[in-house]
Amino acid sequence: MLRAEEHEADTLVILDTCYASNLVERGLSGSGISRKFELLSAASIDQTTAPPGIYSFTRALIDKLRESLDKYGDRPFSTFRLTQDINLSEHRAHSPAHLWFKSVNDQSIFLAPLFNEKEKTSENALRKSKGRLTLSFDLRDSTLNRDQIKYLATKLTKAVGGRPLLGIRGINWHGITRVQHNTINPSVAVIFAVSRWKKLVHRRREERAMNSELDKGISLSEDSNRQE
């Protein structure tokens, strides 16, 4: 069934069972296959394999897949390389795995990690970005509902997304901040402040003039007393 021509993708079958390789005796190398088909078996023909535990094929497979992820990152690696790494494991030295394949070009299947597309896009955007532009929109309302957010996201994406001239790597949503406004109009507040400043200046001038008149009166009184 897995080798039927109705399947378009390459197929990799992994069997951790005793006598797993005996499947090839039933015609793995049959003709008419236009895609890659591989069998990674825990044991060779007519051979048994270790039970679940540290010596099992599955344990070695998991360990080597994790090591391959650290080693290759998002780059692909072949099933041939994976099988070789499994057989080089200290716990599998006496029970090697076997890779059987049928391919139109005798090439191995390549494996690669399947990342979440949204996370991958976000990571690539952050990694490639060299600058960040911050804009703010003054809104009529203190918040937006789901429909408004969807509309805004759609319009922004169509307006600036994928424009080579801008080179935008991503648009990030950082939330909405409510703005507290004063009840006094800014222009009125300025006029009020200027008026108060003028009154203060005028009052200080009057105080200085009054003090000057008092000083003159005291001086004349002292001169009159001296003449008497």
PDB file of C-alpha atoms in Angstrom:
ATOM      1  CA  MET A   1       0.000   0.000   0.000  1.00  0.00           C
ATOM      2  CA  LEU A   2       2.813   2.450   0.860  1.00  0.00           C
ATOM      3  CA  ARG A   3       4.443   1.719  -2.484  1.00  0.00           C
ATOM      4  CA  ALA A   4       1.307   2.363  -4.541  1.00  0.00           C
ATOM      5  CA  GLU A   5       1.710   4.847  -7.371  1.00  0.00           C
ATOM      6  CA  GLU A   6      -1.225   6.890  -6.053  1.00  0.00           C
ATOM      7  CA  HIS A   7       1.135   8.247  -3.405  1.00  0.00           C
ATOM      8  CA  GLU A   8       3.234  11.089  -4.839  1.00  0.00           C
ATOM      9  CA  ALA A   9       5.579  11.706  -1.893  1.00  0.00           C
ATOM     10  CA  ASP A  10       8.726   9.773  -1.111  1.00  0.00           C
ATOM     11  CA  THR A  11       8.143   7.181   1.613  1.00  0.00           C
ATOM     12  CA  LEU A  12      10.330   6.209   4.563  1.00  0.00           C
ATOM     13  CA  VAL A  13       9.218   3.220   6.660  1.00  0.00           C
ATOM     14  CA  ILE A  14      10.891   2.710  10.053  1.00  0.00           C
ATOM     15  CA  LEU A  15      10.444  -0.664  11.779  1.00  0.00           C
ATOM     16  CA  ASP A  16      11.768  -1.453  15.256  1.00  0.00           C
ATOM     17  CA  THR A  17      10.833  -5.129  15.272  1.00  0.00           C
ATOM     18  CA  CYS A  18      12.559  -8.444  15.060  1.00  0.00           C
ATOM     19  CA  TYR A  19      12.963  -9.748  11.491  1.00  0.00           C
ATOM     20  CA  ALA A  20      12.118  -6.250  10.181  1.00  0.00           C
ATOM     21  CA  SER A  21      14.329  -6.691   7.119  1.00  0.00           C
ATOM     22  CA  ASN A  22      12.412  -9.763   6.023  1.00  0.00           C
ATOM     23  CA  LEU A  23      10.003  -7.357   4.346  1.00  0.00           C
ATOM     24  CA  VAL A  24      12.470  -6.907   1.477  1.00  0.00           C
ATOM     25  CA  GLU A  25      12.068 -10.560   0.536  1.00  0.00           C
ATOM     26  CA  ARG A  26       8.532  -9.717  -0.578  1.00  0.00           C
ATOM     27  CA  GLY A  27       9.642  -7.425  -3.377  1.00  0.00           C
ATOM     28  CA  LEU A  28      10.858  -4.077  -2.069  1.00  0.00           C
ATOM     29  CA  SER A  29      12.836  -3.611  -5.276  1.00  0.00           C
ATOM     30  CA  GLY A  30       9.825  -4.100  -7.529  1.00  0.00           C
ATOM     31  CA  SER A  31       9.599  -2.194 -10.790  1.00  0.00           C
ATOM     32  CA  GLY A  32       7.350   0.697 -11.620  1.00  0.00           C
ATOM     33  CA  ILE A  33       8.162   2.917  -8.649  1.00  0.00           C
ATOM     34  CA  SER A  34       8.794   6.483  -9.816  1.00  0.00           C
ATOM     35  CA  ARG A  35       9.629   7.891  -6.381  1.00  0.00           C
ATOM     36  CA  LYS A  36      11.885   7.027  -3.486  1.00  0.00           C
ATOM     37  CA  PHE A  37      10.874   4.258  -1.096  1.00  0.00           C
ATOM     38  CA  GLU A  38      13.083   3.289   1.843  1.00  0.00           C
ATOM     39  CA  LEU A  39      12.913   0.877   4.755  1.00  0.00           C
ATOM     40  CA  LEU A  40      14.987   1.601   7.867  1.00  0.00           C
ATOM     41  CA  SER A  41      14.907  -1.616   9.883  1.00  0.00           C
ATOM     42  CA  ALA A  42      16.202  -2.347  13.367  1.00  0.00           C
ATOM     43  CA  ALA A  43      17.509  -5.786  12.410  1.00  0.00           C
ATOM     44  CA  SER A  44      18.792  -7.582   9.360  1.00  0.00           C
ATOM     45  CA  ILE A  45      17.089 -10.534   7.655  1.00  0.00           C
ATOM     46  CA  ASP A  46      16.124 -13.316  10.095  1.00  0.00           C
ATOM     47  CA  GLN A  47      17.660 -11.382  13.007  1.00  0.00           C
ATOM     48  CA  THR A  48      16.193 -10.114  16.274  1.00  0.00           C
ATOM     49  CA  THR A  49      16.677  -6.713  17.898  1.00  0.00           C
ATOM     50  CA  ALA A  50      16.991  -5.404  21.455  1.00  0.00           C
ATOM     51  CA  PRO A  51      13.862  -4.855  23.584  1.00  0.00           C
ATOM     52  CA  PRO A  52      12.791  -1.360  24.741  1.00  0.00           C
ATOM     53  CA  GLY A  53      15.513   0.361  26.774  1.00  0.00           C
ATOM     54  CA  ILE A  54      18.918   1.957  26.334  1.00  0.00           C
ATOM     55  CA  TYR A  55      19.987  -0.698  23.805  1.00  0.00           C
ATOM     56  CA  SER A  56      16.876  -0.426  21.645  1.00  0.00           C
ATOM     57  CA  PHE A  57      16.836   0.837  18.091  1.00  0.00           C
ATOM     58  CA  THR A  58      14.191   3.442  18.923  1.00  0.00           C
ATOM     59  CA  ARG A  59      16.351   4.882  21.712  1.00  0.00           C
ATOM     60  CA  ALA A  60      19.323   5.205  19.339  1.00  0.00           C
ATOM     61  CA  LEU A  61      17.084   6.700  16.625  1.00  0.00           C
ATOM     62  CA  ILE A  62      15.770   9.405  18.972  1.00  0.00           C
ATOM     63  CA  ASP A  63      19.257  10.255  20.231  1.00  0.00           C
ATOM     64  CA  LYS A  64      20.707  10.551  16.729  1.00  0.00           C
ATOM     65  CA  LEU A  65      17.792  12.638  15.462  1.00  0.00           C
ATOM     66  CA  ARG A  66      18.347  15.095  18.304  1.00  0.00           C
ATOM     67  CA  GLU A  67      22.076  15.188  17.592  1.00  0.00           C
ATOM     68  CA  SER A  68      21.381  15.770  13.898  1.00  0.00           C
ATOM     69  CA  LEU A  69      19.072  18.674  14.758  1.00  0.00           C
ATOM     70  CA  ASP A  70      21.848  20.300  16.800  1.00  0.00           C
ATOM     71  CA  LYS A  71      24.440  19.552  14.119  1.00  0.00           C
ATOM     72  CA  TYR A  72      22.555  20.494  10.950  1.00  0.00           C
ATOM     73  CA  GLY A  73      19.942  22.959  12.234  1.00  0.00           C
ATOM     74  CA  ASP A  74      17.374  23.478   9.469  1.00  0.00           C
ATOM     75  CA  ARG A  75      19.655  21.912   6.827  1.00  0.00           C
ATOM     76  CA  PRO A  76      18.611  18.473   5.482  1.00  0.00           C
ATOM     77  CA  PHE A  77      20.541  15.269   6.143  1.00  0.00           C
ATOM     78  CA  SER A  78      20.235  11.881   4.446  1.00  0.00           C
ATOM     79  CA  THR A  79      18.764   8.664   5.816  1.00  0.00           C
ATOM     80  CA  PHE A  80      22.074   7.031   4.902  1.00  0.00           C
ATOM     81  CA  ARG A  81      23.869   9.413   7.277  1.00  0.00           C
ATOM     82  CA  LEU A  82      21.264   8.780   9.976  1.00  0.00           C
ATOM     83  CA  THR A  83      21.645   4.990   9.660  1.00  0.00           C
ATOM     84  CA  GLN A  84      25.409   5.299   9.850  1.00  0.00           C
ATOM     85  CA  ASP A  85      25.193   7.411  13.016  1.00  0.00           C
ATOM     86  CA  ILE A  86      22.822   4.892  14.625  1.00  0.00           C
ATOM     87  CA  ASN A  87      25.191   2.013  13.901  1.00  0.00           C
ATOM     88  CA  LEU A  88      28.118   3.961  15.364  1.00  0.00           C
ATOM     89  CA  SER A  89      26.262   4.269  18.670  1.00  0.00           C
ATOM     90  CA  GLU A  90      27.974   2.309  21.439  1.00  0.00           C
ATOM     91  CA  HIS A  91      24.727   0.557  22.353  1.00  0.00           C
ATOM     92  CA  ARG A  92      24.049  -0.637  18.792  1.00  0.00           C
ATOM     93  CA  ALA A  93      27.469  -1.941  17.775  1.00  0.00           C
ATOM     94  CA  HIS A  94      26.364  -5.595  17.892  1.00  0.00           C
ATOM     95  CA  SER A  95      22.928  -5.046  16.361  1.00  0.00           C
ATOM     96  CA  PRO A  96      23.288  -2.743  13.346  1.00  0.00           C
ATOM     97  CA  ALA A  97      20.332  -1.165  11.603  1.00  0.00           C
ATOM     98  CA  HIS A  98      19.804  -1.668   7.881  1.00  0.00           C
ATOM     99  CA  LEU A  99      18.616   0.756   5.221  1.00  0.00           C
ATOM    100  CA  TRP A 100      16.907  -0.761   2.200  1.00  0.00           C
ATOM    101  CA  PHE A 101      15.786   1.444  -0.638  1.00  0.00           C
ATOM    102  CA  LYS A 102      14.199   1.587  -4.060  1.00  0.00           C
ATOM    103  CA  SER A 103      14.871   4.817  -5.928  1.00  0.00           C
ATOM    104  CA  VAL A 104      14.764   5.950  -9.533  1.00  0.00           C
ATOM    105  CA  ASN A 105      18.139   7.666  -9.126  1.00  0.00           C
ATOM    106  CA  ASP A 106      19.729   5.656  -6.279  1.00  0.00           C
ATOM    107  CA  GLN A 107      19.700   8.666  -3.971  1.00  0.00           C
ATOM    108  CA  SER A 108      18.730   8.589  -0.307  1.00  0.00           C
ATOM    109  CA  ILE A 109      15.782  10.419   1.169  1.00  0.00           C
ATOM    110  CA  PHE A 110      16.735  13.622   2.967  1.00  0.00           C
ATOM    111  CA  LEU A 111      15.199  14.637   6.285  1.00  0.00           C
ATOM    112  CA  ALA A 112      14.775  18.124   7.745  1.00  0.00           C
ATOM    113  CA  PRO A 113      12.961  19.558  10.790  1.00  0.00           C
ATOM    114  CA  LEU A 114       9.424  20.816  10.242  1.00  0.00           C
ATOM    115  CA  PHE A 115       9.184  24.213  11.923  1.00  0.00           C
ATOM    116  CA  ASN A 116       6.035  26.168  12.637  1.00  0.00           C
ATOM    117  CA  GLU A 117       5.775  28.508   9.628  1.00  0.00           C
ATOM    118  CA  LYS A 118       4.683  31.486  11.730  1.00  0.00           C
ATOM    119  CA  GLU A 119       7.593  31.075  14.168  1.00  0.00           C
ATOM    120  CA  LYS A 120      10.047  30.516  11.335  1.00  0.00           C
ATOM    121  CA  THR A 121       8.842  33.635   9.504  1.00  0.00           C
ATOM    122  CA  SER A 122       9.106  35.705  12.674  1.00  0.00           C
ATOM    123  CA  GLU A 123      12.603  34.416  13.476  1.00  0.00           C
ATOM    124  CA  ASN A 124      13.833  35.081   9.936  1.00  0.00           C
ATOM    125  CA  ALA A 125      12.394  38.596  10.008  1.00  0.00           C
ATOM    126  CA  LEU A 126      14.108  39.433  13.286  1.00  0.00           C
ATOM    127  CA  ARG A 127      17.388  37.896  12.137  1.00  0.00           C
ATOM    128  CA  LYS A 128      17.469  39.794   8.847  1.00  0.00           C
ATOM    129  CA  SER A 129      16.176  43.145  10.085  1.00  0.00           C
ATOM    130  CA  LYS A 130      18.732  45.970  10.315  1.00  0.00           C
ATOM    131  CA  GLY A 131      16.380  48.750  11.373  1.00  0.00           C
ATOM    132  CA  ARG A 132      13.013  49.274  13.003  1.00  0.00           C
ATOM    133  CA  LEU A 133      10.512  52.029  12.258  1.00  0.00           C
ATOM    134  CA  THR A 134       8.027  52.956  14.992  1.00  0.00           C
ATOM    135  CA  LEU A 135       4.756  54.640  14.020  1.00  0.00           C
ATOM    136  CA  SER A 136       1.736  55.602  16.122  1.00  0.00           C
ATOM    137  CA  PHE A 137      -1.900  55.972  15.096  1.00  0.00           C
ATOM    138  CA  ASP A 138      -4.177  58.385  16.992  1.00  0.00           C
ATOM    139  CA  LEU A 139      -7.458  56.503  17.249  1.00  0.00           C
ATOM    140  CA  ARG A 140     -10.980  57.696  17.850  1.00  0.00           C
ATOM    141  CA  ASP A 141     -11.625  54.919  20.380  1.00  0.00           C
ATOM    142  CA  SER A 142      -9.571  53.768  23.358  1.00  0.00           C
ATOM    143  CA  THR A 143      -9.366  50.225  21.944  1.00  0.00           C
ATOM    144  CA  LEU A 144     -10.157  48.187  18.832  1.00  0.00           C
ATOM    145  CA  ASN A 145     -12.450  45.209  18.409  1.00  0.00           C
ATOM    146  CA  ARG A 146     -11.607  42.031  16.493  1.00  0.00           C
ATOM    147  CA  ASP A 147     -13.061  43.254  13.193  1.00  0.00           C
ATOM    148  CA  GLN A 148     -11.164  46.556  13.396  1.00  0.00           C
ATOM    149  CA  ILE A 149      -7.891  44.760  14.141  1.00  0.00           C
ATOM    150  CA  LYS A 150      -8.429  42.358  11.234  1.00  0.00           C
ATOM    151  CA  TYR A 151      -9.212  45.245   8.894  1.00  0.00           C
ATOM    152  CA  LEU A 152      -6.131  47.199   9.992  1.00  0.00           C
ATOM    153  CA  ALA A 153      -3.830  44.177   9.659  1.00  0.00           C
ATOM    154  CA  THR A 154      -5.165  43.376   6.193  1.00  0.00           C
ATOM    155  CA  LYS A 155      -4.798  46.924   4.904  1.00  0.00           C
ATOM    156  CA  LEU A 156      -1.304  47.387   6.351  1.00  0.00           C
ATOM    157  CA  THR A 157      -0.113  44.102   4.879  1.00  0.00           C
ATOM    158  CA  LYS A 158      -1.444  44.990   1.432  1.00  0.00           C
ATOM    159  CA  ALA A 159      -0.072  48.527   1.627  1.00  0.00           C
ATOM    160  CA  VAL A 160       3.521  47.815   2.631  1.00  0.00           C
ATOM    161  CA  GLY A 161       4.035  44.054   2.640  1.00  0.00           C
ATOM    162  CA  GLY A 162       6.275  42.600  -0.059  1.00  0.00           C
ATOM    163  CA  ARG A 163       7.416  45.984  -1.368  1.00  0.00           C
ATOM    164  CA  PRO A 164      11.055  45.696  -2.534  1.00  0.00           C
ATOM    165  CA  LEU A 165      11.495  49.449  -2.227  1.00  0.00           C
ATOM    166  CA  LEU A 166      10.792  49.364   1.516  1.00  0.00           C
ATOM    167  CA  GLY A 167      12.285  45.965   2.291  1.00  0.00           C
ATOM    168  CA  ILE A 168       9.923  45.357   5.214  1.00  0.00           C
ATOM    169  CA  ARG A 169      10.651  42.036   6.943  1.00  0.00           C
ATOM    170  CA  GLY A 170       7.602  42.013   9.212  1.00  0.00           C
ATOM    171  CA  ILE A 171       4.899  44.032  10.953  1.00  0.00           C
ATOM    172  CA  ASN A 172       4.697  43.532  14.720  1.00  0.00           C
ATOM    173  CA  TRP A 173       1.725  44.295  16.975  1.00  0.00           C
ATOM    174  CA  HIS A 174       2.672  45.763  20.365  1.00  0.00           C
ATOM    175  CA  GLY A 175      -0.800  46.573  21.670  1.00  0.00           C
ATOM    176  CA  ILE A 176      -2.759  49.780  22.275  1.00  0.00           C
ATOM    177  CA  THR A 177      -2.057  52.442  24.906  1.00  0.00           C
ATOM    178  CA  ARG A 178      -4.926  54.520  26.200  1.00  0.00           C
ATOM    179  CA  VAL A 179      -4.299  58.273  26.103  1.00  0.00           C
ATOM    180  CA  GLN A 180      -5.451  60.554  28.935  1.00  0.00           C
ATOM    181  CA  HIS A 181      -6.279  64.064  27.687  1.00  0.00           C
ATOM    182  CA  ASN A 182      -6.582  67.262  29.759  1.00  0.00           C
ATOM    183  CA  THR A 183     -10.022  68.885  29.814  1.00  0.00           C
ATOM    184  CA  ILE A 184      -8.507  72.236  28.781  1.00  0.00           C
ATOM    185  CA  ASN A 185      -7.774  72.750  25.115  1.00  0.00           C
ATOM    186  CA  PRO A 186      -3.986  73.124  24.520  1.00  0.00           C
ATOM    187  CA  SER A 187      -4.398  76.546  22.865  1.00  0.00           C
ATOM    188  CA  VAL A 188      -6.564  77.759  25.744  1.00  0.00           C
ATOM    189  CA  ALA A 189      -4.021  76.478  28.239  1.00  0.00           C
ATOM    190  CA  VAL A 190      -1.262  78.471  26.510  1.00  0.00           C
ATOM    191  CA  ILE A 191      -3.336  81.672  26.536  1.00  0.00           C
ATOM    192  CA  PHE A 192      -4.171  81.137  30.205  1.00  0.00           C
ATOM    193  CA  ALA A 193      -0.499  80.622  31.078  1.00  0.00           C
ATOM    194  CA  VAL A 194       0.557  83.783  29.195  1.00  0.00           C
ATOM    195  CA  SER A 195      -2.177  85.789  30.932  1.00  0.00           C
ATOM    196  CA  ARG A 196      -1.033  84.624  34.357  1.00  0.00           C
ATOM    197  CA  TRP A 197       2.574  85.413  33.486  1.00  0.00           C
ATOM    198  CA  LYS A 198       1.616  88.974  32.428  1.00  0.00           C
ATOM    199  CA  LYS A 199      -0.337  89.505  35.649  1.00  0.00           C
ATOM    200  CA  LEU A 200       2.610  88.279  37.695  1.00  0.00           C
ATOM    201  CA  VAL A 201       5.006  90.630  35.886  1.00  0.00           C
ATOM    202  CA  HIS A 202       2.592  93.564  36.326  1.00  0.00           C
ATOM    203  CA  ARG A 203       2.184  92.860  40.039  1.00  0.00           C
ATOM    204  CA  ARG A 204       5.935  92.694  40.573  1.00  0.00           C
ATOM    205  CA  ARG A 205       6.370  96.022  38.775  1.00  0.00           C
ATOM    206  CA  GLU A 206       3.751  97.596  41.042  1.00  0.00           C
ATOM    207  CA  GLU A 207       5.486  96.188  44.113  1.00  0.00           C
ATOM    208  CA  ARG A 208       8.834  97.580  42.981  1.00  0.00           C
ATOM    209  CA  ALA A 209       7.247 101.018  42.315  1.00  0.00           C
ATOM    210  CA  MET A 210       5.569 101.011  45.734  1.00  0.00           C
ATOM    211  CA  ASN A 211       8.803 100.065  47.462  1.00  0.00           C
ATOM    212  CA  SER A 212      10.575 102.858  45.588  1.00  0.00           C
ATOM    213  CA  GLU A 213       7.996 105.446  46.779  1.00  0.00           C
ATOM    214  CA  LEU A 214       8.327 104.233  50.353  1.00  0.00           C
ATOM    215  CA  ASP A 215      12.094 104.549  50.172  1.00  0.00           C
ATOM    216  CA  LYS A 216      11.773 108.143  48.922  1.00  0.00           C
ATOM    217  CA  GLY A 217       9.340 109.031  51.731  1.00  0.00           C
ATOM    218  CA  ILE A 218      11.637 107.635  54.382  1.00  0.00           C
ATOM    219  CA  SER A 219      14.583 109.551  52.920  1.00  0.00           C
ATOM    220  CA  LEU A 220      12.678 112.908  52.938  1.00  0.00           C
ATOM    221  CA  SER A 221      11.570 112.368  56.536  1.00  0.00           C
ATOM    222  CA  GLU A 222      15.122 111.744  57.665  1.00  0.00           C
ATOM    223  CA  ASP A 223      16.374 114.920  55.903  1.00  0.00           C
ATOM    224  CA  SER A 224      13.618 117.023  57.548  1.00  0.00           C
ATOM    225  CA  ASN A 225      14.527 115.753  60.993  1.00  0.00           C
ATOM    226  CA  ARG A 226      18.173 116.638  60.467  1.00  0.00           C
ATOM    227  CA  GLN A 227      17.352 120.245  59.467  1.00  0.00           C
ATOM    228  CA  GLU A 228      15.304 120.772  62.632  1.00  0.00           C
TER     229      GLU A 228
END
